[in-house]
């Protein structure tokens, strides 16, 4: 945070890399095979059936809660000689990014993925198809398959995840065996797998205990019942594993187990009744009260449990319950959780025994969790308890308000605070409301809530919480300044943030690197809008290199897009393209499906494509950005789109539409010199094309040498309008200062060449055109030549200049003057091409004209594997045919 307003502020150390897309450490217990208790019974018939999973890509273990699915699968998996990746699915995994991040980590932990394998998703709300394609190809290339077990998969209700899982399974070939342990039917095309004999199924009927198995289970619990009593128990419980186990636990405490089980069978109709009336029976009041109260928690430790009971006896009680296998699982480090079914029934009983207590228990938990630094759970319990002020205060005090924008928690936080009503009136609640409104680009509502929060904070006694709240205000102020085009307001926010950061502990700032990265991005965007290119580059470069891994990926991508636009505005097409490609690639590597920064990067790529006269590619890129989230009320991307669209329309001959599209449709406080200059140049060119030279010249009055690219283009229009003296004056005013690129030097050389040609000095004109061709060839900059007019054609027809133009500007066919290269030909890939070793192997054989079958035989892989690699190669090279792939690879020195 320190140095936000300067170019050389020190960056902070990176956050912990072993975190999920929400920024939280991975819960390692989710990757561990559940331990089998001493009373576990291995049923050989089911183990034999499960062994068939090694011959089919998909296995389904489907049964009701407590049917013994998890322990059966864990016991089988523990005996395999293949690598086993185990993942227990949780409710939060409905977000695709979270689910796949945990899958990637489970595969890494079992050794199926190398440490340097493709990155895992960074956005909780989604994952890009490219990342899944890379995973499938990686699994398909394994020397021996991996078994991936997804336990409690019934918690996964997102059809998008199911579709993605089917994609990975299908394209992983023989490298993946997927085992789903679930209570419900998964959203997968099971009928297709059945028809192809590629599905192993173990369902409820098969999971049910036989009388013989039930007798063996009861004996493990110390109960020796006659066969008729055991058969009767199996009949009543339908062989349900949890029912048998619950019955055994309760019955062994009775002096007459057989009589007890008969009474149970006669008096109770559901297992829930049994749990409430019999498993809890005999427990002390303190134990029963403890279990009822902790049922509101996903996990708990003794101190947290004590905060709910207002006693201090949780530690021995929980340890005793765990020793007795009383449906409490130990997670490690003194943390526990209830068996899900047991917890559900206890919560129902809590509402009956202690009506109205649930909300207060949530709030007690939230307060303890807040003191202990567990922010996500604090927010969840605060909202569940109905105290939005508490939840918002925790978010702001932790400096986590930036997570409303980064995409890592934005969807979850938006949903969490959606129910916040007018009763929540704290400054923190207003800040959360303001952040949500600004994220939606609702400026009026957002600014109003921000003003209200600031007014409340102005009269508050100084405290660490107040400093965090004011620092959160500066982030929102900087965003508001960026969105309203008010650079002075952004600078004030940066200066205030720098002062406030001195009063906060370093560890708090280090824990949330996204706050500084977002602030830098907003300030850099405002400076760019104002035309302070060097100052903007300084802070945007810091933001692009921000630490924090997935926590800062979105501001990094957005800053890279802004830097690409800066390079373009200075005339560096190649640099702009590389930065824009890097922004798009960074978003793809992180698995971001709809990153706004990548949208700006694509706009820059479209503008570069127009200058190279690759008009088809420019249209495709602009179409892609139209499908990204709307960035209205954001001046820089809006102006960038206006620049690219208007120039494309102008080159298409649609002069009226180009003039209309040139003006950015955004309301701002301070006008942007470069946005206005580019709009003026396009409108002037449109007037000149329509035969209105006087109007064209009038529109150029505001263009000056401070904007070199625009000044050079304006000079060319002045010459075309018959005003060479004005053109010369404009060129003389251009302030290059060593920071302008070939687009400026090429344009200036062509303007001077035209003036020399029209004055009769053909030799000087030819020399200037030669210099322009040399500079433009490196950048493939065609537009200035193709838009120059008829005067340049005789010069390009001369032998020396024709040689410089052939192959990239002229077609090279025989003729008097040659033909310009067709606009839109051979667009370059949209992302940097990084082929895997196996993809290169396939590509080399493709270049030797080998068929798919021949490549498969030569590489000792299946035809489907080759097809998967070919699809990946085509995608990375942005082609659709074999010949195009080989040509593009040679152009990029990949062959």
XYZ file of N, CA, C and O in Angstrom, residues 234-405:
688
model
N -32.209 -57.052 10.353
C -31.925 -56.745 8.949
C -33.214 -56.418 8.209
O -33.268 -55.482 7.399
N -34.272 -57.154 8.512
C -35.553 -56.875 7.860
C -36.064 -55.476 8.212
O -36.554 -54.742 7.350
N -35.969 -55.125 9.459
C -36.508 -53.828 9.904
C -35.661 -52.653 9.402
O -36.200 -51.606 9.101
N -34.383 -52.863 9.327
C -33.502 -51.766 8.868
C -33.208 -51.847 7.376
O -32.523 -50.973 6.841
N -33.743 -52.900 6.725
C -33.477 -53.132 5.297
C -31.974 -53.208 5.015
O -31.512 -52.800 3.951
N -31.235 -53.700 5.986
C -29.801 -53.888 5.797
C -29.011 -52.597 5.735
O -27.853 -52.589 5.293
N -29.598 -51.504 6.187
C -28.939 -50.179 6.134
C -27.779 -50.131 7.121
O -27.957 -50.372 8.319
N -26.604 -49.794 6.652
C -25.392 -49.864 7.470
C -25.484 -48.968 8.693
O -25.169 -49.389 9.812
N -25.915 -47.724 8.493
C -25.986 -46.805 9.628
C -27.013 -47.270 10.643
O -26.802 -47.144 11.852
N -28.157 -47.806 10.147
C -29.168 -48.305 11.079
C -28.644 -49.452 11.918
O -28.889 -49.521 13.131
N -27.930 -50.370 11.278
C -27.352 -51.490 12.017
C -26.332 -51.002 13.039
O -26.317 -51.448 14.191
N -25.485 -50.083 12.619
C -24.449 -49.582 13.518
C -25.071 -48.806 14.676
O -24.670 -48.968 15.830
N -26.054 -47.970 14.385
C -26.726 -47.215 15.443
C -27.424 -48.149 16.426
O -27.382 -47.955 17.645
N -28.034 -49.152 15.873
C -28.712 -50.125 16.742
C -27.716 -50.844 17.635
O -27.957 -51.060 18.827
N -26.583 -51.216 17.047
C -25.578 -51.934 17.826
C -25.028 -51.052 18.945
O -24.840 -51.503 20.080
N -24.780 -49.788 18.630
C -24.240 -48.889 19.648
C -25.199 -48.713 20.813
O -24.792 -48.671 21.978
N -26.475 -48.582 20.492
C -27.452 -48.399 21.565
C -27.706 -49.704 22.323
O -27.822 -49.703 23.553
N -27.765 -50.807 21.587
C -28.128 -52.072 22.214
C -27.045 -52.591 23.137
O -27.338 -53.234 24.150
N -25.780 -52.323 22.817
C -24.722 -52.888 23.663
C -24.659 -52.212 25.028
O -23.986 -52.694 25.930
N -25.358 -51.082 25.175
C -25.410 -50.421 26.466
C -26.513 -51.008 27.357
O -26.595 -50.668 28.538
N -27.374 -51.847 26.768
C -28.501 -52.411 27.524
C -28.127 -53.787 28.078
O -27.323 -54.511 27.495
N -28.741 -54.129 29.199
C -28.442 -55.430 29.826
C -29.010 -56.587 29.024
O -28.520 -57.713 29.130
N -30.043 -56.319 28.222
C -30.652 -57.367 27.403
C -30.743 -56.857 25.962
O -31.778 -56.357 25.531
N -29.655 -56.961 25.186
C -29.644 -56.417 23.834
C -30.761 -56.959 22.952
O -31.366 -56.209 22.189
N -31.066 -58.261 23.058
C -32.093 -58.842 22.197
C -33.450 -58.236 22.503
O -34.199 -57.872 21.587
N -33.776 -58.110 23.806
C -35.043 -57.508 24.188
C -35.087 -56.037 23.755
O -36.097 -55.545 23.265
N -33.969 -55.372 23.929
C -33.905 -53.961 23.561
C -34.212 -53.777 22.081
O -34.973 -52.884 21.691
N -33.606 -54.626 21.239
C -33.822 -54.492 19.807
C -35.264 -54.816 19.428
O -35.826 -54.216 18.517
N -35.873 -55.717 20.142
C -37.285 -56.005 19.868
C -38.153 -54.810 20.215
O -39.077 -54.459 19.485
N -37.857 -54.171 21.356
C -38.631 -52.992 21.741
C -38.400 -51.852 20.742
O -39.335 -51.141 20.377
N -37.207 -51.735 20.319
C -36.894 -50.702 19.335
C -37.674 -50.936 18.060
O -38.276 -50.031 17.495
N -37.691 -52.151 17.627
C -38.408 -52.478 16.408
C -39.897 -52.203 16.566
O -40.550 -51.770 15.614
N -40.414 -52.399 17.768
C -41.848 -52.228 17.961
C -42.231 -50.771 18.163
O -43.327 -50.356 17.767
N -41.367 -49.991 18.771
C -41.759 -48.652 19.216
C -41.358 -47.513 18.281
O -41.887 -46.403 18.421
N -40.407 -47.721 17.389
C -39.898 -46.630 16.551
C -40.018 -47.007 15.085
O -39.774 -48.137 14.694
N -40.386 -45.971 14.273
C -40.601 -46.227 12.849
C -39.497 -45.662 11.965
O -39.419 -46.001 10.806
N -38.690 -44.786 12.514
C -37.617 -44.192 11.694
C -36.315 -44.195 12.472
O -36.289 -44.193 13.706
N -35.245 -44.133 11.719
C -33.929 -44.050 12.351
C -33.770 -42.709 13.060
O -33.092 -42.616 14.081
N -34.404 -41.670 12.531
C -34.321 -40.366 13.188
C -34.891 -40.459 14.599
O -34.306 -39.913 15.542
N -36.021 -41.139 14.755
C -36.581 -41.311 16.093
C -35.590 -42.048 16.993
O -35.415 -41.717 18.163
N -34.954 -43.046 16.404
C -33.986 -43.807 17.196
C -32.824 -42.930 17.657
O -32.422 -42.960 18.822
N -32.296 -42.133 16.732
C -31.179 -41.275 17.090
C -31.542 -40.308 18.203
O -30.792 -40.112 19.161
N -32.696 -39.679 18.071
C -33.089 -38.675 19.049
C -33.469 -39.292 20.389
O -33.141 -38.743 21.438
N -34.156 -40.429 20.336
C -34.689 -40.990 21.580
C -33.777 -42.005 22.240
O -33.873 -42.216 23.451
N -32.888 -42.634 21.469
C -32.104 -43.719 22.037
C -30.605 -43.472 22.049
O -29.939 -43.798 23.023
N -30.033 -42.916 20.959
C -28.597 -42.687 20.962
C -28.248 -41.612 21.987
O -27.249 -41.704 22.694
N -29.106 -40.582 22.077
C -28.865 -39.541 23.070
C -29.249 -40.001 24.473
O -28.777 -39.427 25.453
N -30.102 -41.023 24.572
C -30.532 -41.508 25.882
C -29.348 -42.089 26.642
O -28.544 -42.846 26.103
N -29.218 -41.704 27.864
C -28.088 -42.161 28.669
C -26.936 -41.183 28.680
O -26.047 -41.291 29.523
N -26.944 -40.248 27.722
C -25.928 -39.199 27.754
C -26.310 -38.178 28.812
O -27.487 -37.964 29.107
N -25.318 -37.524 29.333
C -25.608 -36.498 30.334
C -26.304 -35.323 29.668
O -26.239 -35.129 28.451
N -26.967 -34.512 30.469
C -27.620 -33.313 29.938
C -26.603 -32.400 29.265
O -26.893 -31.785 28.250
N -25.407 -32.313 29.862
C -24.372 -31.457 29.278
C -23.957 -31.953 27.887
O -23.773 -31.162 26.960
N -23.847 -33.291 27.735
C -23.460 -33.839 26.438
C -24.548 -33.620 25.400
O -24.274 -33.213 24.258
N -25.783 -33.849 25.784
C -26.883 -33.627 24.858
C -26.964 -32.157 24.446
O -27.147 -31.842 23.261
N -26.816 -31.284 25.409
C -26.873 -29.850 25.103
C -25.736 -29.445 24.164
O -25.930 -28.660 23.235
N -24.560 -29.991 24.405
C -23.414 -29.701 23.546
C -23.686 -30.137 22.110
O -23.471 -29.379 21.151
N -24.177 -31.362 21.941
C -24.426 -31.876 20.600
C -25.492 -31.063 19.878
O -25.358 -30.772 18.681
N -26.533 -30.692 20.576
C -27.581 -29.898 19.944
C -27.039 -28.546 19.469
O -27.351 -28.088 18.372
N -26.237 -27.900 20.298
C -25.767 -26.563 19.969
C -24.723 -26.568 18.844
O -24.721 -25.691 17.984
N -23.806 -27.533 18.845
C -22.784 -27.553 17.785
C -23.358 -28.019 16.455
O -22.676 -27.961 15.437
N -24.618 -28.452 16.449
C -25.221 -28.883 15.185
C -25.402 -27.722 14.206
O -25.653 -27.943 13.024
N -25.264 -26.459 14.658
C -25.359 -25.317 13.744
C -24.033 -25.066 13.037
O -23.960 -24.205 12.151
N -22.981 -25.809 13.403
C -21.642 -25.561 12.873
C -21.234 -26.636 11.878
O -21.538 -27.816 12.060
N -20.505 -26.222 10.841
C -19.916 -27.193 9.912
C -18.762 -27.928 10.578
O -18.544 -29.112 10.337
N -17.993 -27.214 11.370
C -16.883 -27.802 12.121
C -16.709 -26.996 13.397
O -17.148 -25.851 13.478
N -16.058 -27.595 14.362
C -15.944 -26.929 15.665
C -14.750 -27.477 16.423
O -14.289 -28.595 16.190
N -14.249 -26.662 17.310
C -13.208 -27.056 18.247
C -13.765 -26.851 19.655
O -14.830 -26.246 19.829
N -13.095 -27.329 20.676
C -13.647 -27.188 22.034
C -13.921 -25.738 22.423
O -14.966 -25.450 23.008
N -13.017 -24.810 22.101
C -13.252 -23.414 22.485
C -14.492 -22.853 21.801
O -15.273 -22.107 22.420
N -14.666 -23.157 20.526
C -15.849 -22.683 19.818
C -17.112 -23.303 20.404
O -18.122 -22.614 20.595
N -17.049 -24.587 20.722
C -18.210 -25.244 21.336
C -18.533 -24.619 22.690
O -19.705 -24.401 23.026
N -17.505 -24.284 23.459
C -17.739 -23.640 24.764
C -18.433 -22.292 24.600
O -19.247 -21.888 25.445
N -18.106 -21.584 23.518
C -18.747 -20.287 23.321
C -20.229 -20.423 23.028
O -20.999 -19.493 23.258
N -20.650 -21.583 22.554
C -22.072 -21.816 22.292
C -22.807 -22.314 23.538
O -23.968 -21.977 23.761
N -22.109 -23.133 24.339
C -22.769 -23.664 25.545
C -22.618 -22.747 26.744
O -23.320 -22.908 27.741
N -21.679 -21.791 26.658
C -21.329 -20.902 27.784
C -20.813 -21.712 28.973
O -20.985 -21.318 30.128
N -20.159 -22.848 28.649
C -19.519 -23.664 29.675
C -18.056 -23.873 29.266
O -17.607 -23.299 28.269
N -17.348 -24.700 29.974
C -15.932 -24.942 29.678
C -15.603 -26.428 29.634
O -14.465 -26.826 29.844
N -16.602 -27.270 29.330
C -16.403 -28.726 29.401
C -16.394 -29.393 28.035
O -16.465 -30.613 27.941
N -16.290 -28.631 26.962
C -16.407 -29.226 25.634
C -15.247 -30.161 25.308
O -15.445 -31.200 24.669
N -14.044 -29.817 25.742
C -12.875 -30.616 25.352
C -12.988 -32.061 25.806
O -12.859 -32.985 24.988
N -13.232 -32.350 27.093
C -13.358 -33.763 27.488
C -14.590 -34.440 26.902
O -14.536 -35.630 26.564
N -15.679 -33.702 26.753
C -16.888 -34.312 26.201
C -16.679 -34.719 24.751
O -17.070 -35.826 24.338
N -16.071 -33.855 23.953
C -15.841 -34.179 22.545
C -14.841 -35.323 22.400
O -15.009 -36.203 21.534
N -13.799 -35.308 23.222
C -12.819 -36.397 23.154
C -13.474 -37.731 23.483
O -13.208 -38.757 22.830
N -14.352 -37.724 24.490
C -15.047 -38.957 24.856
C -15.985 -39.427 23.761
O -16.045 -40.630 23.441
N -16.735 -38.514 23.162
C -17.650 -38.890 22.082
C -16.883 -39.458 20.887
O -17.325 -40.421 20.256
N -15.744 -38.884 20.594
C -14.959 -39.393 19.478
C -14.430 -40.785 19.777
O -14.444 -41.662 18.899
N -13.982 -40.998 20.988
C -13.486 -42.333 21.350
C -14.577 -43.390 21.242
O -14.310 -44.537 20.892
N -15.792 -42.987 21.512
C -16.910 -43.939 21.472
C -17.517 -44.055 20.077
O -18.558 -44.712 19.910
N -16.885 -43.434 19.060
C -17.407 -43.475 17.692
C -18.850 -43.001 17.633
O -19.692 -43.580 16.940
N -19.148 -41.961 18.384
C -20.518 -41.457 18.475
C -20.792 -40.427 17.384
O -21.319 -39.343 17.647
N -20.419 -40.802 16.173
C -20.740 -39.995 14.994
C -20.127 -38.600 15.026
O -20.688 -37.644 14.506
N -18.974 -38.493 15.640
C -18.188 -37.269 15.593
C -16.838 -37.614 14.980
O -16.151 -38.514 15.454
N -16.481 -36.903 13.911
C -15.231 -37.160 13.208
C -14.191 -36.136 13.638
O -14.482 -34.952 13.764
N -12.975 -36.605 13.858
C -11.877 -35.699 14.180
C -11.212 -35.247 12.887
O -10.834 -36.057 12.047
N -11.079 -33.929 12.726
C -10.473 -33.363 11.528
C -8.994 -33.063 11.708
O -8.308 -32.725 10.751
N -8.517 -33.156 12.939
C -7.137 -32.805 13.226
C -7.033 -31.452 13.877
O -7.894 -30.576 13.707
N -5.960 -31.251 14.647
C -5.718 -29.981 15.332
C -6.892 -29.588 16.214
O -7.296 -28.422 16.269
N -7.488 -30.584 16.887
C -8.582 -30.373 17.850
C -9.877 -29.922 17.204
O -10.775 -29.420 17.901
N -10.018 -30.078 15.905
C -11.264 -29.722 15.232
C -12.067 -30.986 14.936
O -11.506 -32.040 14.625
N -13.378 -30.849 15.032
C -14.295 -31.970 14.831
C -15.416 -31.541 13.881
O -15.624 -30.361 13.622
N -16.153 -32.559 13.431
C -17.421 -32.297 12.752
C -18.355 -33.475 13.009
O -17.923 -34.604 13.241
N -19.643 -33.190 12.971
C -20.648 -34.217 13.173
C -20.869 -34.996 11.883
O -20.702 -34.460 10.777
N -21.255 -36.244 12.036
C -21.720 -36.992 10.882
C -22.880 -36.214 10.259
O -23.760 -35.725 10.965
N -22.889 -36.019 8.930
C -23.901 -35.153 8.316
C -25.337 -35.520 8.675
O -26.147 -34.635 8.972
N -25.646 -36.821 8.655
C -27.011 -37.228 8.988
C -27.319 -36.945 10.449
O -28.401 -36.455 10.795
N -26.364 -37.239 11.310
C -26.528 -36.981 12.733
C -26.736 -35.480 12.973
O -27.603 -35.065 13.751
N -25.957 -34.682 12.277
C -26.089 -33.226 12.441
C -27.463 -32.734 11.992
O -28.094 -31.900 12.644
N -27.920 -33.267 10.875
C -29.227 -32.842 10.362
C -30.343 -33.159 11.354
O -31.224 -32.322 11.611
N -30.298 -34.328 11.927
C -31.345 -34.723 12.869
C -31.232 -33.922 14.158
O -32.231 -33.496 14.748
N -29.992 -33.669 14.599
C -29.799 -32.871 15.814
C -30.332 -31.446 15.627
O -30.925 -30.868 16.553
N -30.135 -30.878 14.438
C -30.631 -29.523 14.208
C -32.160 -29.483 14.255
O -32.758 -28.523 14.758
N -32.784 -30.522 13.721
C -34.245 -30.583 13.810
C -34.689 -30.669 15.270
O -35.663 -30.027 15.684
N -33.965 -31.433 16.054
C -34.304 -31.584 17.464
C -34.008 -30.296 18.234
O -34.720 -29.954 19.186
N -32.956 -29.570 17.827
C -32.643 -28.289 18.455
C -33.814 -27.323 18.328
O -34.171 -26.616 19.280
N -34.415 -27.288 17.146
C -35.539 -26.370 16.935
C -36.740 -26.750 17.800
O -37.531 -25.880 18.175
N -36.869 -28.030 18.105
C -37.987 -28.449 18.961
C -37.696 -28.180 20.435
O -38.549 -27.679 21.170
N -36.464 -28.502 20.855
C -36.153 -28.385 22.278
C -35.835 -26.950 22.681
O -36.172 -26.525 23.791
N -35.132 -26.200 21.806
C -34.754 -24.818 22.121
C -35.239 -23.893 21.012
O -34.457 -23.355 20.224
N -36.527 -23.692 20.888
C -37.047 -22.848 19.803
C -36.508 -21.417 19.915
O -36.437 -20.847 20.990
N -36.100 -20.886 18.782
C -35.577 -19.531 18.740
C -34.115 -19.395 19.090
O -33.562 -18.295 19.003
N -33.470 -20.493 19.487
C -32.072 -20.410 19.915
C -31.087 -20.448 18.754
O -29.934 -20.053 18.904
N -31.522 -20.899 17.584
C -30.589 -21.126 16.476
C -29.901 -19.832 16.046
O -28.690 -19.800 15.826
N -30.658 -18.745 15.925
C -30.060 -17.478 15.487
C -29.012 -16.993 16.481
O -27.931 -16.551 16.092
N -29.298 -17.079 17.766
C -28.340 -16.639 18.775
C -27.082 -17.501 18.751
O -25.963 -17.002 18.928
N -27.246 -18.802 18.493
C -26.081 -19.682 18.411
C -25.199 -19.298 17.214
O -23.972 -19.310 17.312
N -25.814 -18.954 16.105
C -25.042 -18.489 14.945
C -24.251 -17.236 15.294
O -23.083 -17.088 14.912
N -24.875 -16.325 16.032
C -24.196 -15.077 16.371
C -23.068 -15.307 17.367
O -22.005 -14.681 17.273
N -23.267 -16.192 18.323
C -22.176 -16.524 19.247
C -21.004 -17.113 18.467
O -19.835 -16.782 18.716
N -21.332 -18.001 17.522
C -20.272 -18.600 16.704
C -19.566 -17.532 15.879
O -18.338 -17.518 15.773
N -20.338 -16.607 15.291
C -19.745 -15.560 14.464
C -18.791 -14.699 15.275
O -17.699 -14.347 14.801
N -19.178 -14.348 16.495
C -18.318 -13.498 17.317
C -17.028 -14.224 17.687
O -15.942 -13.628 17.674
N -17.114 -15.510 18.015
C -15.907 -16.274 18.345
C -15.017 -16.410 17.102
O -13.796 -16.211 17.180
N -15.622 -16.731 15.982
C -14.856 -16.910 14.752
C -14.194 -15.609 14.317
O -13.081 -15.604 13.788
N -14.874 -14.485 14.556
C -14.290 -13.191 14.196
C -13.070 -12.900 15.051
O -12.034 -12.455 14.541
N -13.175 -13.159 16.353
C -12.014 -12.940 17.230
C -10.857 -13.853 16.860
O -9.692 -13.488 17.030
N -11.177 -15.031 16.339
C -10.146 -16.027 16.044
C -9.613 -15.929 14.624
O -8.729 -16.702 14.242
N -10.158 -15.022 13.816
C -9.614 -14.785 12.481
C -10.129 -15.691 11.387
O -9.484 -15.823 10.345
N -11.307 -16.286 11.582
C -11.889 -17.146 10.546
C -12.951 -16.342 9.791
O -14.149 -16.428 10.095
N -12.512 -15.547 8.816
C -13.416 -14.601 8.165
C -14.554 -15.266 7.402
O -15.713 -14.877 7.594
N -14.318 -16.224 6.513
C -15.437 -16.779 5.742
C -16.541 -17.347 6.628
O -17.726 -17.114 6.374
N -16.161 -18.086 7.677
C -17.177 -18.656 8.561
C -17.848 -17.577 9.410
O -19.032 -17.679 9.729
N -17.088 -16.529 9.739
C -17.692 -15.403 10.461
C -18.819 -14.799 9.642
O -19.918 -14.532 10.153
N -18.556 -14.555 8.388
C -19.564 -13.956 7.524
C -20.787 -14.856 7.400
O -21.931 -14.382 7.494
N -20.564 -16.159 7.206
C -21.681 -17.075 7.026
C -22.563 -17.128 8.267
O -23.797 -17.053 8.177
N -21.950 -17.221 9.456
C -22.752 -17.324 10.687
C -23.359 -15.974 11.057
O -24.467 -15.927 11.613
N -22.656 -14.873 10.780
C -23.240 -13.564 11.049
C -24.510 -13.347 10.250
O -25.534 -12.881 10.774
N -24.472 -13.695 8.969
C -25.658 -13.555 8.127
C -26.740 -14.545 8.539
O -27.930 -14.203 8.588
N -26.347 -15.789 8.861
C -27.338 -16.780 9.303
C -28.035 -16.332 10.581
O -29.210 -16.641 10.798
N -27.310 -15.588 11.422
C -27.901 -15.065 12.642
C -28.660 -13.767 12.440
O -29.231 -13.222 13.394
N -28.657 -13.237 11.217
C -29.403 -12.027 10.920
C -28.699 -10.732 11.270
O -29.317 -9.668 11.210
N -27.411 -10.780 11.630
C -26.687 -9.560 12.001
C -25.753 -9.175 10.850
O -24.570 -9.524 10.834
N -26.284 -8.412 9.895
C -25.476 -8.004 8.742
C -24.434 -6.964 9.130
O -23.391 -6.869 8.491
N -24.719 -6.177 10.173
C -23.709 -5.225 10.631
C -22.473 -5.952 11.119
O -21.336 -5.528 10.869
N -22.681 -7.054 11.829
C -21.546 -7.849 12.311
C -20.749 -8.407 11.126
O -19.517 -8.328 11.104
N -21.460 -8.971 10.153
C -20.782 -9.571 8.998
C -20.040 -8.509 8.191
O -18.877 -8.695 7.813
N -20.697 -7.389 7.926
C -20.040 -6.321 7.155
C -18.860 -5.757 7.923
O -17.805 -5.457 7.336
N -19.001 -5.607 9.235
C -17.892 -5.107 10.046
C -16.687 -6.028 9.989
O -15.543 -5.569 9.919
N -16.938 -7.343 10.016
C -15.836 -8.294 9.922
C -15.141 -8.194 8.576
O -13.909 -8.237 8.484
N -15.918 -8.044 7.505
C -15.343 -7.940 6.163
C -14.463 -6.696 6.037
O -13.342 -6.758 5.523
N -14.960 -5.573 6.536
C -14.226 -4.310 6.415
C -13.021 -4.292 7.343
O -11.923 -3.876 6.953
N -13.192 -4.729 8.592
C -12.079 -4.732 9.542
C -10.921 -5.592 9.058
O -9.760 -5.323 9.365
N -11.248 -6.637 8.302
C -10.207 -7.547 7.809
C -9.571 -7.034 6.513
O -8.744 -7.726 5.920
N -9.981 -5.849 6.050
C -9.506 -5.276 4.779
C -9.843 -6.167 3.591
O -9.115 -6.196 2.595
N -10.942 -6.891 3.709
C -11.304 -7.849 2.662
C -12.342 -7.300 1.703
O -12.886 -8.053 0.886
N -12.638 -6.000 1.754
C -13.677 -5.462 0.880
C -13.287 -5.567 -0.586
O -14.146 -5.614 -1.468
N -11.995 -5.642 -0.862
C -11.556 -5.813 -2.246
C -12.033 -7.103 -2.865
O -12.124 -7.228 -4.092
N -12.386 -8.092 -2.027
C -12.851 -9.373 -2.554
C -14.232 -9.259 -3.190
O -14.678 -10.187 -3.870
N -14.911 -8.137 -2.973
C -16.173 -7.908 -3.683
C -15.934 -7.607 -5.163
O -16.871 -7.658 -5.958
N -14.698 -7.304 -5.548
C -14.385 -6.934 -6.924
C -13.504 -7.950 -7.632
O -13.536 -8.029 -8.857
